[in-house]
DNA sequence: TGGTAAGCGAGACGGTACGTCTAGTCTTATA
DNA sequence: TATAAGACTAGACGTACCGTCTCGCTTACCA
């Protein structure tokens, strides 16, 4: 969420951190839907106005909290083996989702985005696009090196890969490395 | 949402219909997030208790409203050409999502499900599973007829197909028939 | 409350008793204000309609419950000593109020009567008037026997005596025999 | 009702007045029992929370409304004639009860007090005690001047006088100056 | 260096909706 | 036809938050 602040120079980093910390801990304790701006302010020892001054909505705070000081792009390495690299990235994403409160926050923000276009775009720009972007760039190199066919439909591939993961996440279905292997196997059949 | 009624025999069908009608029209007018139980009751000319008596949450009402008297399973025909049939089903789903308020309701219910496990399961059982089930059954026949390879990973295929559609829907990306063609082309490469 | 029933012949005495019993026990447990028709019906194992059929309001039920099978007139004996007799009656009233749930019920019914004229009249007719009536009758005899002066203002006397007791009851002030003695002493000064 | 405010300095006098005004007018229109906090808030153009923030119950609001900016002590003058002074005060009370909505409010608050000890005490402290206090003080002077006998039971006298008036008020019996004359005549017989 | 304009914690405010409770009416099935 | 049961419309209850708005206080910037 691109906060366009009244005067960012005067911003109190201390309060900002307290708010994001409180947000993270609250989501972990009661879940996204039960977190309120009031509760965040209370927990952070902060006036409500300080939150409203810098963020337009609860979703925006949560998005900031989830991605703060945390590279949302799970590295897509370049080992020379495209499929291995893709598997590595997807498994990295799966791990991040599973291990931390990030998964809960992500699900909550996607939910909130269903009735807040700006937030939905922000989620896309801050979390999805970077990953897809890295994938597309890596795919271009793979094509140059003839790891995949020249006519491979990279965009559809991206939607398939990230759609699969999000589908299972949002429907509370388990996602583990074996799912990723099966996914990559299926998606890259005939493209290799 | 399987309403487990106090005594379903005594239920007033008239009130039930008024509630579901009001729900549908309200979602169309102000969107899922801005619909309240109070507003539904007001619009339906019904006491709030009558809603709380039969449904556990707003999401459950909306799910009922979205699937009432409306087969949520888009027919997966059996023309003999498996891929054509799959394309037909997926395009049917896309149409349903695009043309009616069903898309808005579905997005809302998925969002609500992120903080309500029971609702999320109900969505799966009532909307997703029937479609996936039809796909899996059709796939079994296709395998018998050697339309697809015997070792095709049907479950992953299902997640890929429906995950792709849901991913684009939830991120407010357009989904049109050309996307479906590209998706099916990619998913069935090497499986055919 | 004079219930003018649809057809009293058909009345189920069993239900009537269950209702009045439930009312008494509920007032004892949670106080007049927290007793509801619903709770009485629940406790009595009776349909709400059965209550509404026979009584016009909660207060009427309570009044019936408080005075059922219980002579609300505390005997005003005739020992020949008027003041002694009055003291005996008043102390009897005080005892009844103090010892049983009758006090709580009476206070509740008076409270309810402040917004229900019919109930207020019923309370007067069923509880106050009989006591006052006995007092007036006894006073007449006392006058005949020259126990009190011929010009004694009996009506004001009655209001003073019963008003004093009710005042202390409604303001949760203690009322004990010594108060009664002081009251009678004061009220009959110069009348004797 | 002694409101123990969260922070009285921040209190909005404007809202306070709107609430008390609305309360007075509503009691006049529909009677104490039919006044609800919701209706007061609606009429006053105020959030319900603003009422709950400063008052613990409807009764407390009504008590404040009834006694605001209104000396609850009806002057007990000191003309030198004790009985005349008492008559003047009692007739003043009767007038106030009869002429304004104060009577309805008072009856309602007494009724509410029967299931709310705090409120009942507040009524006593704010309305009854001041009047009784003035009476007792005046009686002491009267005793000093030998207007009444030294052994007069002033406390019982007070209960008799105010009990008489309240008794007739709560039972919807008329109270007019002649009743007061008779009462005073009776109460002070033999004390003079 | 003192004035002024933010940002800050705090929390009252007008509101909306929550989920629960009860009122009083109506319907159904049983006896 | 009276009853137990309980669904129905209606609406108040008291609570939780919303987003806005002061209040004093502190903290930087600028004159």
mmCIF file of C-alpha atoms in Angstrom, chain B residues 2-182:
data_model
loop_
_atom_site.group_PDB
_atom_site.id
_atom_site.type_symbol
_atom_site.label_atom_id
_atom_site.label_comp_id
_atom_site.label_asym_id
_atom_site.label_seq_id
_atom_site.Cartn_x
_atom_site.Cartn_y
_atom_site.Cartn_z
ATOM 1 C CA UNK B 2 -26.067 -27.312 5.789
ATOM 2 C CA UNK B 3 -28.580 -25.623 8.086
ATOM 3 C CA UNK B 4 -29.300 -27.993 10.955
ATOM 4 C CA UNK B 5 -32.691 -26.652 11.791
ATOM 5 C CA UNK B 6 -34.488 -26.542 15.129
ATOM 6 C CA UNK B 7 -37.436 -28.129 13.397
ATOM 7 C CA UNK B 8 -37.408 -27.833 9.677
ATOM 8 C CA UNK B 9 -41.010 -28.955 9.364
ATOM 9 C CA UNK B 10 -42.169 -25.712 10.919
ATOM 10 C CA UNK B 11 -40.024 -23.625 8.664
ATOM 11 C CA UNK B 12 -41.704 -20.813 6.812
ATOM 12 C CA UNK B 13 -40.662 -21.176 3.172
ATOM 13 C CA UNK B 14 -42.032 -17.767 2.467
ATOM 14 C CA UNK B 15 -39.627 -16.090 4.867
ATOM 15 C CA UNK B 16 -36.762 -18.255 3.612
ATOM 16 C CA UNK B 17 -37.326 -17.110 0.054
ATOM 17 C CA UNK B 18 -37.702 -13.482 1.028
ATOM 18 C CA UNK B 19 -34.365 -13.683 2.840
ATOM 19 C CA UNK B 20 -32.507 -15.283 -0.048
ATOM 20 C CA UNK B 21 -34.053 -12.883 -2.548
ATOM 21 C CA UNK B 22 -33.127 -9.908 -0.419
ATOM 22 C CA UNK B 23 -29.605 -11.250 -0.053
ATOM 23 C CA UNK B 24 -29.125 -11.625 -3.778
ATOM 24 C CA UNK B 25 -30.434 -8.178 -4.542
ATOM 25 C CA UNK B 26 -28.371 -6.550 -1.808
ATOM 26 C CA UNK B 27 -25.141 -8.184 -2.925
ATOM 27 C CA UNK B 28 -25.835 -6.936 -6.397
ATOM 28 C CA UNK B 29 -26.413 -3.415 -5.132
ATOM 29 C CA UNK B 30 -23.728 -2.839 -2.537
ATOM 30 C CA UNK B 31 -21.361 -5.809 -2.706
ATOM 31 C CA UNK B 32 -20.788 -8.656 -0.321
ATOM 32 C CA UNK B 33 -18.811 -6.731 2.289
ATOM 33 C CA UNK B 34 -21.448 -4.041 2.662
ATOM 34 C CA UNK B 35 -24.337 -6.433 3.138
ATOM 35 C CA UNK B 36 -25.369 -6.836 6.770
ATOM 36 C CA UNK B 37 -27.746 -9.229 8.447
ATOM 37 C CA UNK B 38 -29.733 -6.196 9.550
ATOM 38 C CA UNK B 39 -30.082 -4.980 6.002
ATOM 39 C CA UNK B 40 -31.160 -8.400 4.767
ATOM 40 C CA UNK B 41 -33.794 -8.615 7.488
ATOM 41 C CA UNK B 42 -34.975 -5.099 6.729
ATOM 42 C CA UNK B 43 -35.199 -5.723 3.008
ATOM 43 C CA UNK B 44 -36.866 -9.105 3.460
ATOM 44 C CA UNK B 45 -39.370 -7.780 6.002
ATOM 45 C CA UNK B 46 -38.251 -10.399 8.428
ATOM 46 C CA UNK B 47 -37.092 -10.429 12.049
ATOM 47 C CA UNK B 48 -33.356 -10.806 12.534
ATOM 48 C CA UNK B 49 -33.976 -13.831 14.724
ATOM 49 C CA UNK B 50 -35.447 -15.660 11.761
ATOM 50 C CA UNK B 51 -32.124 -15.357 10.002
ATOM 51 C CA UNK B 52 -30.090 -16.320 13.039
ATOM 52 C CA UNK B 53 -32.404 -19.260 13.650
ATOM 53 C CA UNK B 54 -31.616 -20.922 10.350
ATOM 54 C CA UNK B 55 -28.154 -19.746 9.338
ATOM 55 C CA UNK B 56 -25.013 -19.415 11.416
ATOM 56 C CA UNK B 57 -23.483 -16.477 9.559
ATOM 57 C CA UNK B 58 -23.870 -14.033 6.751
ATOM 58 C CA UNK B 59 -21.625 -16.183 4.599
ATOM 59 C CA UNK B 60 -23.944 -19.145 5.016
ATOM 60 C CA UNK B 61 -26.917 -17.094 3.883
ATOM 61 C CA UNK B 62 -25.035 -15.832 0.880
ATOM 62 C CA UNK B 63 -23.871 -19.321 -0.031
ATOM 63 C CA UNK B 64 -27.449 -20.541 0.122
ATOM 64 C CA UNK B 65 -28.611 -17.549 -1.860
ATOM 65 C CA UNK B 66 -25.962 -18.095 -4.511
ATOM 66 C CA UNK B 67 -26.681 -21.769 -4.996
ATOM 67 C CA UNK B 68 -30.417 -21.917 -4.401
ATOM 68 C CA UNK B 69 -32.403 -23.436 -7.193
ATOM 69 C CA UNK B 70 -29.373 -23.050 -9.392
ATOM 70 C CA UNK B 71 -27.246 -26.009 -10.224
ATOM 71 C CA UNK B 72 -23.766 -24.904 -9.236
ATOM 72 C CA UNK B 73 -22.322 -27.756 -11.293
ATOM 73 C CA UNK B 74 -21.750 -26.638 -14.805
ATOM 74 C CA UNK B 75 -22.442 -29.659 -16.891
ATOM 75 C CA UNK B 76 -19.414 -31.471 -18.131
ATOM 76 C CA UNK B 77 -20.789 -33.054 -21.270
ATOM 77 C CA UNK B 78 -19.548 -36.249 -22.843
ATOM 78 C CA UNK B 79 -19.223 -35.673 -26.553
ATOM 79 C CA UNK B 80 -16.436 -38.182 -26.907
ATOM 80 C CA UNK B 81 -13.785 -35.459 -27.084
ATOM 81 C CA UNK B 82 -12.468 -35.032 -23.527
ATOM 82 C CA UNK B 83 -10.636 -31.790 -24.130
ATOM 83 C CA UNK B 84 -13.617 -30.221 -25.841
ATOM 84 C CA UNK B 85 -15.785 -31.276 -22.924
ATOM 85 C CA UNK B 86 -13.418 -29.771 -20.366
ATOM 86 C CA UNK B 87 -13.244 -26.553 -22.347
ATOM 87 C CA UNK B 88 -17.045 -26.479 -22.429
ATOM 88 C CA UNK B 89 -17.324 -26.876 -18.700
ATOM 89 C CA UNK B 90 -14.697 -24.277 -17.876
ATOM 90 C CA UNK B 91 -16.197 -21.776 -20.288
ATOM 91 C CA UNK B 92 -19.573 -22.429 -18.683
ATOM 92 C CA UNK B 93 -18.103 -21.649 -15.288
ATOM 93 C CA UNK B 94 -16.499 -18.493 -16.589
ATOM 94 C CA UNK B 95 -19.769 -17.394 -18.103
ATOM 95 C CA UNK B 96 -21.695 -17.990 -14.932
ATOM 96 C CA UNK B 97 -19.136 -16.034 -12.949
ATOM 97 C CA UNK B 98 -19.111 -13.171 -15.400
ATOM 98 C CA UNK B 99 -22.746 -12.856 -16.311
ATOM 99 C CA UNK B 100 -24.570 -12.851 -12.990
ATOM 100 C CA UNK B 101 -24.127 -11.669 -9.464
ATOM 101 C CA UNK B 102 -22.816 -15.153 -8.821
ATOM 102 C CA UNK B 103 -19.242 -13.964 -9.328
ATOM 103 C CA UNK B 104 -19.548 -11.268 -6.683
ATOM 104 C CA UNK B 105 -21.229 -13.684 -4.294
ATOM 105 C CA UNK B 106 -18.591 -16.340 -4.892
ATOM 106 C CA UNK B 107 -15.737 -13.932 -4.266
ATOM 107 C CA UNK B 108 -17.439 -12.756 -1.083
ATOM 108 C CA UNK B 109 -18.023 -16.230 0.200
ATOM 109 C CA UNK B 110 -14.454 -17.275 -0.456
ATOM 110 C CA UNK B 111 -13.304 -14.146 1.389
ATOM 111 C CA UNK B 112 -15.576 -14.888 4.343
ATOM 112 C CA UNK B 113 -14.391 -18.476 4.334
ATOM 113 C CA UNK B 114 -10.853 -17.336 5.079
ATOM 114 C CA UNK B 115 -11.996 -16.761 8.641
ATOM 115 C CA UNK B 116 -14.716 -19.402 8.903
ATOM 116 C CA UNK B 117 -13.651 -22.990 8.352
ATOM 117 C CA UNK B 118 -17.161 -24.357 8.301
ATOM 118 C CA UNK B 119 -18.162 -21.941 5.598
ATOM 119 C CA UNK B 120 -15.036 -22.705 3.586
ATOM 120 C CA UNK B 121 -15.841 -26.403 3.669
ATOM 121 C CA UNK B 122 -19.409 -25.714 2.686
ATOM 122 C CA UNK B 123 -18.238 -23.717 -0.312
ATOM 123 C CA UNK B 124 -16.001 -26.564 -1.309
ATOM 124 C CA UNK B 125 -18.682 -29.200 -0.900
ATOM 125 C CA UNK B 126 -21.421 -27.254 -2.587
ATOM 126 C CA UNK B 127 -19.567 -25.599 -5.453
ATOM 127 C CA UNK B 128 -16.092 -26.876 -6.058
ATOM 128 C CA UNK B 129 -16.375 -30.560 -5.309
ATOM 129 C CA UNK B 130 -19.316 -31.176 -7.670
ATOM 130 C CA UNK B 131 -17.433 -29.608 -10.543
ATOM 131 C CA UNK B 132 -14.193 -31.380 -9.723
ATOM 132 C CA UNK B 133 -16.122 -34.609 -9.217
ATOM 133 C CA UNK B 134 -17.683 -34.363 -12.657
ATOM 134 C CA UNK B 135 -14.261 -33.676 -14.102
ATOM 135 C CA UNK B 136 -12.690 -36.644 -12.384
ATOM 136 C CA UNK B 137 -15.484 -38.980 -13.487
ATOM 137 C CA UNK B 138 -15.204 -37.775 -17.059
ATOM 138 C CA UNK B 139 -11.434 -38.162 -16.892
ATOM 139 C CA UNK B 140 -11.839 -41.779 -15.802
ATOM 140 C CA UNK B 141 -13.937 -42.479 -18.850
ATOM 141 C CA UNK B 142 -11.425 -40.647 -21.026
ATOM 142 C CA UNK B 143 -8.673 -42.844 -19.673
ATOM 143 C CA UNK B 144 -10.680 -45.970 -20.413
ATOM 144 C CA UNK B 145 -11.083 -44.832 -23.977
ATOM 145 C CA UNK B 146 -7.407 -43.933 -24.262
ATOM 146 C CA UNK B 147 -8.178 -40.272 -24.781
ATOM 147 C CA UNK B 148 -5.549 -39.507 -22.190
ATOM 148 C CA UNK B 149 -2.563 -41.432 -20.947
ATOM 149 C CA UNK B 150 -3.164 -43.979 -18.253
ATOM 150 C CA UNK B 151 -0.669 -42.325 -15.895
ATOM 151 C CA UNK B 152 -2.241 -38.841 -16.148
ATOM 152 C CA UNK B 153 -2.291 -37.085 -12.756
ATOM 153 C CA UNK B 154 -5.980 -36.250 -12.670
ATOM 154 C CA UNK B 155 -5.999 -34.665 -9.231
ATOM 155 C CA UNK B 156 -3.248 -32.236 -9.978
ATOM 156 C CA UNK B 157 -4.962 -31.514 -13.269
ATOM 157 C CA UNK B 158 -8.137 -30.563 -11.424
ATOM 158 C CA UNK B 159 -6.320 -28.218 -9.057
ATOM 159 C CA UNK B 160 -4.522 -26.634 -11.976
ATOM 160 C CA UNK B 161 -7.686 -26.041 -13.964
ATOM 161 C CA UNK B 162 -9.918 -24.718 -11.174
ATOM 162 C CA UNK B 163 -7.009 -22.971 -9.425
ATOM 163 C CA UNK B 164 -6.216 -21.048 -12.603
ATOM 164 C CA UNK B 165 -9.793 -19.812 -12.909
ATOM 165 C CA UNK B 166 -10.130 -18.901 -9.242
ATOM 166 C CA UNK B 167 -6.742 -17.177 -9.225
ATOM 167 C CA UNK B 168 -7.747 -14.882 -12.049
ATOM 168 C CA UNK B 169 -11.177 -14.278 -10.543
ATOM 169 C CA UNK B 170 -9.916 -13.386 -7.081
ATOM 170 C CA UNK B 171 -7.265 -11.067 -8.456
ATOM 171 C CA UNK B 172 -9.804 -9.327 -10.649
ATOM 172 C CA UNK B 173 -7.998 -10.417 -13.778
ATOM 173 C CA UNK B 174 -10.148 -10.982 -16.822
ATOM 174 C CA UNK B 175 -11.030 -14.548 -17.742
ATOM 175 C CA UNK B 176 -12.343 -15.164 -21.203
ATOM 176 C CA UNK B 177 -12.563 -18.167 -23.514
ATOM 177 C CA UNK B 178 -9.094 -17.569 -24.950
ATOM 178 C CA UNK B 179 -7.628 -17.976 -21.479
ATOM 179 C CA UNK B 180 -9.428 -21.271 -21.174
ATOM 180 C CA UNK B 181 -8.090 -22.477 -24.511
ATOM 181 C CA UNK B 182 -4.548 -21.596 -23.510
#
